[in-house]
Coordinates of C-alpha atoms in Angstrom, one line a residue:
Chain R
M1 CA 5.3 -18.4 -25.5
K2 CA 7.6 -15.5 -24.6
E3 CA 10.2 -15.5 -21.9
I4 CA 8.9 -14.7 -18.4
I5 CA 10.8 -12.0 -16.6
L6 CA 8.9 -11.6 -13.3
E7 CA 6.9 -14.2 -11.6
T8 CA 5.2 -14.4 -8.2
R9 CA 4.1 -17.6 -6.5
E10 CA 1.6 -17.3 -3.7
L11 CA 3.1 -14.0 -2.8
T12 CA 1.8 -12.7 0.5
H13 CA 2.5 -9.5 2.4
I14 CA 1.2 -8.5 5.8
Y15 CA 1.7 -5.1 7.3
A16 CA 2.2 -4.6 11.1
K17 CA 2.0 -8.2 11.8
G18 CA 1.0 -9.0 15.4
T19 CA -0.5 -5.6 16.2
P20 CA -4.1 -4.4 16.1
Y21 CA -3.2 -2.5 12.9
E22 CA -2.3 -5.8 11.1
K23 CA -3.4 -5.8 7.5
T24 CA -2.9 -8.3 4.7
A25 CA -2.1 -6.2 1.6
V26 CA -1.1 -8.9 -0.8
N27 CA -2.8 -12.3 -0.3
G28 CA -1.4 -15.3 -2.3
M29 CA -0.8 -13.7 -5.6
N30 CA 0.3 -15.7 -8.7
I31 CA 1.2 -13.8 -11.8
K32 CA 3.7 -14.1 -14.6
I33 CA 4.9 -11.1 -16.5
E34 CA 6.4 -11.7 -20.0
K35 CA 9.4 -9.9 -21.4
G36 CA 8.7 -6.8 -23.5
E37 CA 5.1 -6.3 -22.4
L38 CA 3.6 -3.1 -21.2
V39 CA 1.5 -4.2 -18.3
G40 CA -1.1 -1.9 -16.7
I41 CA -2.0 -2.7 -13.1
I42 CA -5.4 -1.4 -11.9
G43 CA -7.2 -1.7 -8.6
H44 CA -8.8 0.8 -6.3
T45 CA -7.1 2.4 -3.4
G46 CA -5.8 -0.1 -0.8
S47 CA -6.1 -3.1 -3.2
G48 CA -2.4 -3.9 -2.8
K49 CA -1.0 -2.5 -6.0
S50 CA 1.7 -0.4 -4.5
T51 CA 2.7 -3.2 -2.1
L52 CA 3.0 -5.6 -5.0
V53 CA 5.2 -3.1 -6.9
Q54 CA 7.6 -2.8 -3.9
H55 CA 8.0 -6.6 -4.1
F56 CA 9.1 -6.4 -7.7
N57 CA 12.4 -4.7 -6.8
G58 CA 13.0 -6.3 -3.4
L59 CA 12.1 -3.3 -1.3
L60 CA 9.7 -5.4 0.7
K61 CA 10.3 -9.0 1.7
P62 CA 7.5 -11.4 1.2
D63 CA 5.8 -12.8 4.3
G64 CA 4.9 -15.8 2.3
G65 CA 5.4 -17.2 -1.2
Q66 CA 8.2 -16.4 -3.6
I67 CA 9.1 -13.9 -6.3
F68 CA 11.3 -14.7 -9.3
L69 CA 13.3 -12.4 -11.5
D70 CA 14.6 -14.0 -14.7
G71 CA 13.8 -17.4 -13.2
H72 CA 15.8 -16.8 -10.0
D73 CA 14.3 -16.5 -6.5
M74 CA 15.0 -12.8 -5.6
W75 CA 15.6 -13.6 -1.9
E76 CA 17.7 -16.7 -2.4
N77 CA 20.8 -14.5 -1.9
K78 CA 20.1 -11.6 0.3
A79 CA 23.3 -9.8 -0.5
D80 CA 22.4 -9.5 -4.1
I81 CA 19.2 -7.6 -3.5
R82 CA 20.8 -4.4 -4.6
K83 CA 21.5 -5.9 -8.0
V84 CA 17.8 -6.6 -8.3
R85 CA 17.2 -2.9 -7.9
F86 CA 19.4 -2.1 -10.9
K87 CA 17.5 -4.6 -13.1
V88 CA 14.0 -3.5 -11.9
G89 CA 13.7 0.3 -11.8
V90 CA 10.8 1.6 -9.7
C91 CA 9.5 5.1 -9.9
F92 CA 7.2 5.8 -7.0
Q93 CA 4.1 8.0 -6.7
Y94 CA 5.0 11.7 -6.8
P95 CA 8.6 11.0 -7.7
E96 CA 9.3 14.8 -7.9
Y97 CA 9.6 14.8 -4.1
Q98 CA 12.7 12.6 -4.2
L99 CA 14.8 15.1 -6.2
F100 CA 17.7 16.4 -4.1
E101 CA 20.7 17.3 -6.2
E102 CA 21.7 20.9 -7.3
T103 CA 21.1 20.2 -10.9
V104 CA 18.8 18.1 -13.0
Y105 CA 21.8 16.4 -14.6
K106 CA 23.3 15.4 -11.3
D107 CA 20.0 14.1 -10.0
I108 CA 19.5 11.9 -13.0
A109 CA 23.1 10.7 -12.7
F110 CA 22.5 9.5 -9.1
G111 CA 21.2 6.0 -10.2
P112 CA 23.9 5.3 -12.8
K113 CA 26.6 6.6 -10.3
N114 CA 25.4 4.1 -7.7
M115 CA 25.8 1.4 -10.3
G116 CA 29.5 2.2 -10.4
L117 CA 29.5 3.1 -14.1
D118 CA 32.3 5.2 -15.6
K119 CA 31.9 8.9 -16.4
D120 CA 31.3 8.6 -20.1
E121 CA 28.7 5.9 -19.7
I122 CA 26.9 8.0 -17.0
N123 CA 27.0 11.0 -19.4
R124 CA 25.6 8.9 -22.3
R125 CA 22.8 7.5 -20.1
V126 CA 21.8 10.8 -18.6
I127 CA 21.5 12.5 -22.0
E128 CA 19.6 9.5 -23.4
A129 CA 17.2 9.5 -20.4
M130 CA 16.6 13.2 -20.8
K131 CA 15.8 12.6 -24.4
Y132 CA 13.2 9.9 -23.5
V133 CA 11.4 12.2 -21.2
G134 CA 11.5 15.2 -23.6
L135 CA 13.8 17.4 -21.6
D136 CA 16.3 19.1 -23.9
E137 CA 19.9 19.8 -22.9
S138 CA 19.2 23.3 -21.7
Y139 CA 17.6 21.7 -18.6
A140 CA 20.8 19.8 -17.6
D141 CA 22.2 22.6 -15.5
K142 CA 19.0 24.0 -14.1
S143 CA 18.1 23.4 -10.5
A144 CA 15.5 20.7 -10.2
F145 CA 13.5 23.0 -7.8
D146 CA 13.1 25.7 -10.5
L147 CA 11.2 23.3 -12.9
S148 CA 7.4 23.2 -13.3
G149 CA 5.5 20.3 -11.7
G150 CA 5.3 18.3 -14.9
E151 CA 9.0 18.8 -15.7
K152 CA 10.0 17.8 -12.2
R153 CA 8.0 14.6 -12.6
R154 CA 9.7 13.9 -15.9
A155 CA 13.2 14.6 -14.5
A156 CA 12.5 12.1 -11.7
I157 CA 11.3 9.5 -14.1
A158 CA 14.5 10.1 -16.2
G159 CA 16.4 9.3 -13.0
V160 CA 15.1 5.8 -13.1
M161 CA 15.3 5.4 -16.9
A162 CA 19.0 6.3 -16.7
M163 CA 19.7 3.1 -14.9
S164 CA 18.5 1.2 -18.1
P165 CA 16.5 -1.3 -16.0
E166 CA 15.2 -4.4 -17.7
V167 CA 11.9 -3.7 -16.1
L168 CA 10.7 -0.2 -15.6
I169 CA 7.9 0.2 -13.1
L170 CA 6.0 3.4 -12.7
D171 CA 3.6 3.8 -9.8
E172 CA 0.8 6.2 -10.8
P173 CA 3.0 8.3 -13.1
C174 CA 0.1 10.5 -14.1
A175 CA -1.3 11.4 -10.7
G176 CA -1.9 15.1 -10.3
L177 CA -1.0 16.0 -13.9
D178 CA -3.2 18.0 -16.2
P179 CA -4.6 16.3 -19.3
A180 CA -1.9 17.6 -21.6
G181 CA 0.9 16.5 -19.2
R182 CA -0.9 13.1 -18.8
D183 CA -1.1 12.5 -22.6
M184 CA 2.6 13.5 -23.0
L185 CA 3.8 11.2 -20.3
L186 CA 1.8 8.3 -21.6
S187 CA 3.2 8.7 -25.1
L188 CA 6.7 9.0 -23.6
I189 CA 6.3 5.7 -21.8
K190 CA 5.0 4.1 -24.9
N191 CA 8.0 5.4 -27.0
Y192 CA 10.4 4.4 -24.3
R193 CA 9.2 0.8 -24.4
E194 CA 9.2 0.6 -28.2
S195 CA 12.7 2.0 -28.6
T196 CA 14.4 0.1 -25.7
G197 CA 12.3 -3.1 -25.9
S198 CA 12.2 -3.3 -22.1
T199 CA 9.3 -4.4 -20.0
V200 CA 7.2 -1.7 -18.6
I201 CA 4.7 -2.0 -15.7
F202 CA 2.6 0.9 -14.8
V203 CA 0.1 1.3 -12.0
S204 CA -2.9 3.5 -12.5
H205 CA -6.5 3.7 -11.6
N206 CA -7.4 5.5 -14.7
M207 CA -8.8 3.0 -17.2
D208 CA -8.5 5.3 -20.1
D209 CA -4.7 5.6 -19.5
I210 CA -4.4 1.9 -19.4
A211 CA -6.6 1.3 -22.5
K212 CA -4.4 3.8 -24.4
I213 CA -1.0 2.2 -24.0
A214 CA -1.0 -1.2 -22.2
T215 CA -0.7 -4.5 -23.9
R216 CA -1.8 -6.5 -20.9
V217 CA -3.9 -5.6 -17.9
L218 CA -3.7 -6.9 -14.4
V219 CA -6.6 -6.2 -12.2
V220 CA -5.9 -6.4 -8.4
N221 CA -8.7 -6.7 -5.9
D222 CA -8.3 -7.4 -2.2
G223 CA -4.7 -8.3 -2.6
K224 CA -5.4 -11.0 -5.2
E225 CA -5.1 -11.1 -9.0
A226 CA -8.8 -10.7 -10.1
M227 CA -8.1 -10.7 -13.8
Y228 CA -5.0 -10.8 -16.0
G229 CA -5.1 -10.8 -19.7
T230 CA -4.9 -8.7 -22.8
V231 CA -6.7 -5.3 -22.9
D232 CA -9.5 -6.8 -25.0
E233 CA -10.0 -9.7 -22.6
V234 CA -10.2 -7.5 -19.5
F235 CA -12.3 -4.8 -20.8
S236 CA -14.8 -7.2 -22.3
R237 CA -15.6 -8.1 -18.6
C238 CA -16.7 -4.6 -17.7
D239 CA -19.6 -5.8 -15.6
E240 CA -17.2 -7.6 -13.3
L241 CA -14.9 -4.5 -13.2
K242 CA -17.8 -2.4 -12.2
A243 CA -18.8 -4.9 -9.5
M244 CA -15.3 -4.4 -8.0
G245 CA -15.9 -0.7 -7.8
L246 CA -13.6 0.1 -10.7
D247 CA -14.3 2.4 -13.6
V248 CA -14.3 1.3 -17.2
P249 CA -13.0 3.5 -20.0
A250 CA -15.6 6.2 -21.0
V251 CA -16.1 4.7 -24.4
T252 CA -16.7 1.2 -23.0
D253 CA -19.2 2.7 -20.6
L254 CA -21.1 4.3 -23.5
F255 CA -21.1 1.0 -25.5
M256 CA -22.4 -0.9 -22.4
K257 CA -25.4 1.5 -22.4
L258 CA -25.8 1.3 -26.2
K259 CA -25.9 -2.5 -25.9
M260 CA -29.1 -2.3 -24.0
I261 CA -30.7 -0.8 -27.1
Y262 CA -28.7 -2.7 -29.7
P263 CA -27.9 -6.2 -28.3
Q264 CA -25.8 -7.0 -31.4
L265 CA -23.1 -4.5 -30.3
D266 CA -19.9 -5.7 -28.7
A267 CA -19.5 -4.0 -25.3
G268 CA -15.8 -4.6 -25.0
V269 CA -14.8 -1.5 -27.0
Y270 CA -12.2 0.7 -25.4
D271 CA -10.5 2.3 -28.5
I272 CA -12.1 5.6 -29.5
N273 CA -11.3 5.1 -33.2
K274 CA -12.7 1.6 -33.3
A275 CA -15.8 2.9 -31.5
A276 CA -16.3 5.6 -34.2
D277 CA -16.1 2.9 -36.9
I278 CA -18.6 0.7 -35.3
L279 CA -21.0 3.6 -34.7
Y280 CA -20.6 4.7 -38.3
S281 CA -21.5 1.3 -39.7
L282 CA -24.3 1.0 -37.3
L283 CA -25.8 4.3 -38.4
K284 CA -25.2 3.4 -42.1
G285 CA -27.0 0.1 -41.6
G286 CA -30.0 2.2 -40.7
A287 CA -30.5 0.3 -37.4
V288 CA -31.1 3.4 -35.5
R289 CA -34.6 3.8 -34.1
A290 CA -36.2 7.1 -34.3
Chain A
M1 CA 14.5 0.6 13.3
L2 CA 12.0 3.4 13.2
K3 CA 9.1 1.0 13.8
D4 CA 10.6 0.3 17.3
I5 CA 9.8 3.8 18.5
T6 CA 7.1 3.3 21.2
I7 CA 7.2 6.7 22.8
G8 CA 3.9 8.3 22.5
Q9 CA 2.4 5.3 20.8
Y10 CA -1.3 4.6 21.2
F11 CA -2.6 1.1 21.4
P12 CA -6.4 1.1 21.0
T13 CA -8.4 -1.7 22.7
G14 CA -11.5 0.2 23.8
S15 CA -11.0 -0.8 27.4
P16 CA -12.5 1.1 30.4
V17 CA -9.0 2.5 31.0
H18 CA -8.9 4.0 27.6
S19 CA -12.1 5.9 28.2
L20 CA -11.0 7.5 31.4
D21 CA -10.6 11.3 31.4
P22 CA -7.1 12.2 30.3
R23 CA -6.7 14.6 33.2
A24 CA -7.5 11.8 35.6
K25 CA -5.0 9.6 33.9
I26 CA -2.3 12.2 34.0
I27 CA -2.8 13.0 37.7
I28 CA -3.0 9.3 38.6
T29 CA 0.3 8.6 36.7
I30 CA 2.1 11.4 38.4
F31 CA 0.7 10.3 41.8
Y32 CA 1.7 6.8 41.1
I33 CA 5.3 7.8 40.3
V34 CA 5.5 9.8 43.5
V35 CA 4.2 6.8 45.5
V36 CA 6.7 4.5 43.9
F37 CA 9.4 6.9 45.2
L38 CA 7.8 6.8 48.7
C39 CA 8.2 3.0 48.8
K40 CA 10.7 1.9 51.4
S41 CA 10.3 -1.8 51.5
F42 CA 9.9 -4.7 49.1
A43 CA 6.4 -5.2 50.5
S44 CA 5.2 -1.8 49.4
L45 CA 7.0 -2.0 46.1
G46 CA 5.2 -5.4 45.6
L47 CA 1.9 -3.6 46.1
C48 CA 2.9 -1.1 43.4
C49 CA 3.7 -3.9 41.0
A50 CA 0.3 -5.6 41.8
V51 CA -1.6 -2.4 41.2
L52 CA 0.1 -1.7 37.9
L53 CA -0.4 -5.3 36.8
I54 CA -4.1 -5.0 37.5
F55 CA -4.2 -1.8 35.6
I56 CA -2.5 -3.4 32.6
L57 CA -4.9 -6.4 32.7
I58 CA -7.9 -4.0 32.7
S59 CA -6.4 -2.0 29.8
R60 CA -6.0 -5.2 27.7
V61 CA -2.8 -3.8 26.2
P62 CA -0.6 -6.9 25.6
V63 CA 2.2 -7.3 28.1
K64 CA 4.5 -7.7 25.1
M65 CA 4.1 -4.0 24.3
F66 CA 5.4 -3.1 27.8
L67 CA 8.4 -5.4 27.4
K68 CA 9.2 -3.6 24.2
S69 CA 9.3 -0.2 26.0
I70 CA 11.6 -1.6 28.7
K71 CA 13.9 -3.1 26.1
A72 CA 14.6 0.4 24.8
I73 CA 16.1 1.5 28.2
L74 CA 17.6 -1.8 29.2
P75 CA 21.2 -0.4 29.1
I76 CA 20.2 2.4 31.6
I77 CA 18.6 -0.2 33.9
L78 CA 21.6 -2.5 33.8
F79 CA 24.0 0.4 34.3
T80 CA 22.1 1.6 37.4
A81 CA 22.0 -1.9 38.9
F82 CA 25.7 -2.4 38.2
L83 CA 26.7 0.8 40.0
N84 CA 24.5 0.1 43.0
I85 CA 25.8 -3.5 43.4
F86 CA 29.4 -2.3 43.6
Y87 CA 29.3 1.1 45.2
I88 CA 26.8 0.7 48.0
G89 CA 28.3 -0.9 51.1
G90 CA 26.8 -2.0 54.4
G91 CA 25.4 -5.1 55.9
K92 CA 27.0 -8.5 55.4
V93 CA 29.7 -8.7 52.8
L94 CA 28.8 -11.5 50.4
F95 CA 31.6 -11.5 48.0
T96 CA 35.1 -9.9 47.7
W97 CA 37.6 -10.1 45.0
K98 CA 40.6 -7.8 45.0
F99 CA 39.2 -4.3 45.5
I100 CA 35.6 -5.3 44.5
S101 CA 33.2 -6.2 47.2
V102 CA 29.5 -6.9 47.1
S103 CA 27.5 -6.3 50.2
E104 CA 24.0 -7.5 51.1
K105 CA 22.7 -3.9 51.1
G106 CA 24.2 -3.2 47.7
L107 CA 22.4 -6.2 46.2
Y108 CA 19.1 -5.1 47.8
T109 CA 19.4 -1.5 46.6
A110 CA 20.3 -2.7 43.1
A111 CA 17.2 -4.9 43.0
F112 CA 15.1 -2.1 44.5
M113 CA 16.2 0.5 42.0
T114 CA 15.8 -1.8 39.0
V115 CA 12.2 -2.6 40.0
R116 CA 11.6 1.1 40.6
I117 CA 12.9 2.2 37.2
I118 CA 10.9 -0.5 35.4
L119 CA 7.7 0.6 37.2
L120 CA 8.3 4.2 36.2
I121 CA 8.8 3.2 32.6
I122 CA 5.8 0.9 32.5
S123 CA 3.5 3.5 34.2
G124 CA 4.6 6.1 31.7
S125 CA 4.0 3.9 28.7
A126 CA 0.7 2.7 30.2
L127 CA -0.4 6.4 30.0
T128 CA 0.5 6.8 26.4
Y129 CA -0.7 3.4 25.3
T130 CA -4.2 4.1 26.6
T131 CA -4.5 7.8 25.7
T132 CA -4.3 9.3 22.2
P133 CA -1.8 12.1 21.8
T134 CA -4.5 14.6 21.2
M135 CA -6.3 13.6 24.4
L136 CA -3.1 13.8 26.3
T137 CA -2.2 17.3 25.2
D138 CA -5.8 18.4 25.7
G139 CA -5.6 17.1 29.2
M140 CA -2.3 18.8 29.9
E141 CA -3.6 22.1 28.5
R142 CA -6.5 21.9 31.0
L143 CA -4.3 21.0 33.9
L144 CA -1.9 23.8 33.1
S145 CA -4.5 26.4 32.4
P146 CA -4.1 28.1 35.9
L147 CA -0.7 29.2 34.7
K148 CA -2.4 31.5 32.2
V149 CA -2.6 34.0 35.1
F150 CA 1.2 34.3 34.8
H151 CA 1.0 34.8 31.1
V152 CA 2.3 31.4 30.2
P153 CA 1.0 30.7 26.6
V154 CA -0.5 27.3 27.7
H155 CA -2.7 26.9 24.6
T156 CA 0.1 27.6 22.2
L157 CA 2.4 25.2 23.9
A158 CA -0.3 22.5 23.9
M159 CA -1.0 23.1 20.2
M160 CA 2.7 22.9 19.4
M161 CA 2.9 19.6 21.2
T162 CA -0.2 18.2 19.5
L163 CA 1.2 19.1 16.1
A164 CA 4.6 17.8 16.9
L165 CA 3.2 14.5 18.1
R166 CA 0.8 14.4 15.2
F167 CA 3.6 14.7 12.6
I168 CA 5.9 12.1 14.1
P169 CA 4.2 9.2 12.2
T170 CA 3.8 11.3 9.1
L171 CA 7.5 12.1 9.0
I172 CA 8.4 8.5 9.7
D173 CA 6.2 7.5 6.7
E174 CA 7.9 10.2 4.7
I175 CA 11.4 9.0 5.6
E176 CA 10.4 5.5 4.6
R177 CA 9.0 6.7 1.3
I178 CA 12.0 8.8 0.4
T179 CA 14.4 6.0 1.5
N180 CA 12.6 3.5 -0.7
A181 CA 12.7 5.9 -3.7
Q182 CA 16.5 6.4 -3.3
K183 CA 17.1 2.7 -2.6
A184 CA 15.2 2.0 -5.8
R185 CA 17.9 4.1 -7.5
G186 CA 20.6 2.0 -5.9
A187 CA 21.4 4.2 -2.9
D188 CA 23.4 2.2 -0.4
L189 CA 22.3 3.3 3.1
E190 CA 23.4 0.2 5.0
S191 CA 27.1 -0.3 4.4
G192 CA 30.3 1.7 4.6
N193 CA 32.0 3.6 7.5
F194 CA 30.5 6.4 9.5
V195 CA 31.4 9.2 7.0
Q196 CA 30.1 7.2 4.1
R197 CA 26.9 6.5 5.8
A198 CA 26.4 10.2 6.9
K199 CA 27.0 11.2 3.2
A200 CA 24.5 8.6 2.0
L201 CA 21.8 10.3 4.1
V202 CA 21.9 13.5 2.1
P203 CA 19.6 12.1 -0.6
V204 CA 17.1 11.3 2.1
L205 CA 17.5 14.4 4.3
V206 CA 17.2 17.1 1.5
P207 CA 13.8 15.9 0.3
L208 CA 12.7 15.3 3.9
F209 CA 13.4 18.9 4.9
I210 CA 11.8 20.3 1.8
S211 CA 8.7 18.3 2.4
A212 CA 8.6 19.2 6.1
F213 CA 8.7 22.9 5.2
R214 CA 6.0 22.4 2.5
R215 CA 3.8 20.6 5.1
A216 CA 4.3 23.4 7.6
Y217 CA 3.2 26.0 5.2
E218 CA 0.3 24.0 4.0
L219 CA -0.8 23.4 7.6
A220 CA -0.5 27.0 8.5
F221 CA -2.6 28.0 5.5
A222 CA -5.2 25.4 6.3
M223 CA -5.4 26.6 9.9
E224 CA -5.7 30.2 8.9
C225 CA -8.4 29.2 6.4
R226 CA -10.4 27.9 9.3
C227 CA -9.9 31.1 11.2
Y228 CA -7.5 29.7 13.8
R229 CA -6.3 32.6 15.9
G230 CA -4.9 31.0 19.0
G231 CA -6.6 29.9 22.2
E232 CA -8.5 33.1 23.1
G233 CA -12.2 32.5 23.1
R234 CA -11.8 29.0 21.7
T235 CA -14.4 26.4 22.7
R236 CA -14.1 22.7 22.5
M237 CA -16.2 20.1 20.7
K238 CA -15.5 17.5 23.4
Q239 CA -15.9 19.0 26.8
M240 CA -14.0 17.1 29.4
K241 CA -16.0 16.1 32.4
L242 CA -14.9 13.8 35.3
K243 CA -17.3 10.9 35.5
M244 CA -18.0 8.1 38.0
P245 CA -15.1 5.9 36.8
D246 CA -12.7 8.8 37.2
Y247 CA -13.7 9.4 40.8
L248 CA -13.6 5.6 41.4
S249 CA -10.0 5.4 40.1
F250 CA -9.0 8.4 42.3
A251 CA -10.5 6.5 45.3
V252 CA -8.5 3.4 44.3
V253 CA -5.3 5.5 44.2
V254 CA -6.0 7.0 47.6
L255 CA -6.5 3.4 49.0
F256 CA -3.3 2.3 47.3
T257 CA -1.3 5.2 48.8
A258 CA -2.6 4.4 52.2
G259 CA -1.6 0.7 51.6
V260 CA 1.9 1.7 50.7
I261 CA 2.4 3.9 53.7
L262 CA 1.0 1.2 55.9
L263 CA 3.3 -1.4 54.5
N264 CA 6.2 1.0 54.8
N265 CA 5.5 1.1 58.5
I266 CA 4.8 -2.6 59.1
Y267 CA 7.8 -3.8 57.2
P268 CA 10.3 -1.0 57.6
V269 CA 13.5 -0.4 55.8
L270 CA 15.4 -3.4 54.5

């Protein structure tokens, strides 16, 4: 078994405790995230995904339970919580709204600068991060406010990558992007993980995105972990996913319908190429009814 | 820190007080404040306290919430009490030490003023806790509408107030979001001296201003798209109409005022 980098034990978070607006967002969650995985977190709006993510880097303090990073209780020593944020980099929804510096370069350098690194190291990291997100060096001196929406998003993500966190967390990185921008961002995330070997967690409610790049999937429902397993395991339980009001990948949906006609089919198919192979052999076998 | 702001906060409980006409509530609150100032004895002030307490109990807003709003102005209350104790002379001298002397009258006045200020604050927050900001500004617009004769842009002012109140929570959320994002990049907002802290706010303020302007433009567009063109000829979905409970509460207030005047005369000045 691989090393566990993040672990929650009975993690609970309650918003606005003691007022009529009180709401339990995370309710006794137990999960273990292994080093080097690319975990996709899904759940519908208000299921507690974003709250969970804010616990991973110590922005929120648990109202109950514990959270461990590298085997240490994050809140054991309150003064060290800032160090946690350098180890676990979180990029929130619509990160382009947090850009503030005059140039893209300076903005990306904000994180490494806060870490107290020297100039050369900062420079190295900024250039590396820009490479990861596919912004060439001509962007370095541009104003962040002159970029297109997709470019701004990537510049903001680079700002987190430049801190070289052990765990990179992206909250809905593809929200509001067009299909081309979405595909590009997904492959960037995948490449980043493969070339740095770091753990990546990304939150999404698009099943196709998760099916495309994740190695493990965590399904959050009502502040609890509903399912946690490999992509195959989770998408083979698509009936349960649908019962939770979640979508399944379009291909899986098609196979679920086909299964009603051909019971021998496996419904847990989420990869389009694999689906094509199965359909091909099915047609060849002549099992298609007229 | 931002979560402690209780000004203009609404606390829904669905009580009969909440469903009173906002105009009635505004008038009653102003009336109540005037009556509190008319009080001349502890007996009449006691009646004010009793009436307000009954009001709070009917509104079902937890007493804790009122304590919170008093806490915010505690320094002012203490300061006033302090000044009154030492600067008002008269009556029996209770205590002297070098040039400081505390008189009976000073002590009474301090206590009197403290209770008075607390009553003012509580009655003010009682109004906002039981009335949504929109209702409040609607009520004010209606109450001020006679000023239209003098070309006071009452509707515009009310709309500006509604929007300002409406965007306070949004901006607070926004500040929290941006602060989180910058903290996630290691921004240190909590330590350092004054200059360092002020500098550390730049990464929060720049995005905040940008988004505030963006929101303002978007809102203006959205309002224009729905053909908003100011108050002229504008009708309301919810017509305000004074109902039985409103008249009833007016009656209670009149009785209460009579009571205060009576007590002022029965138990005159301290």
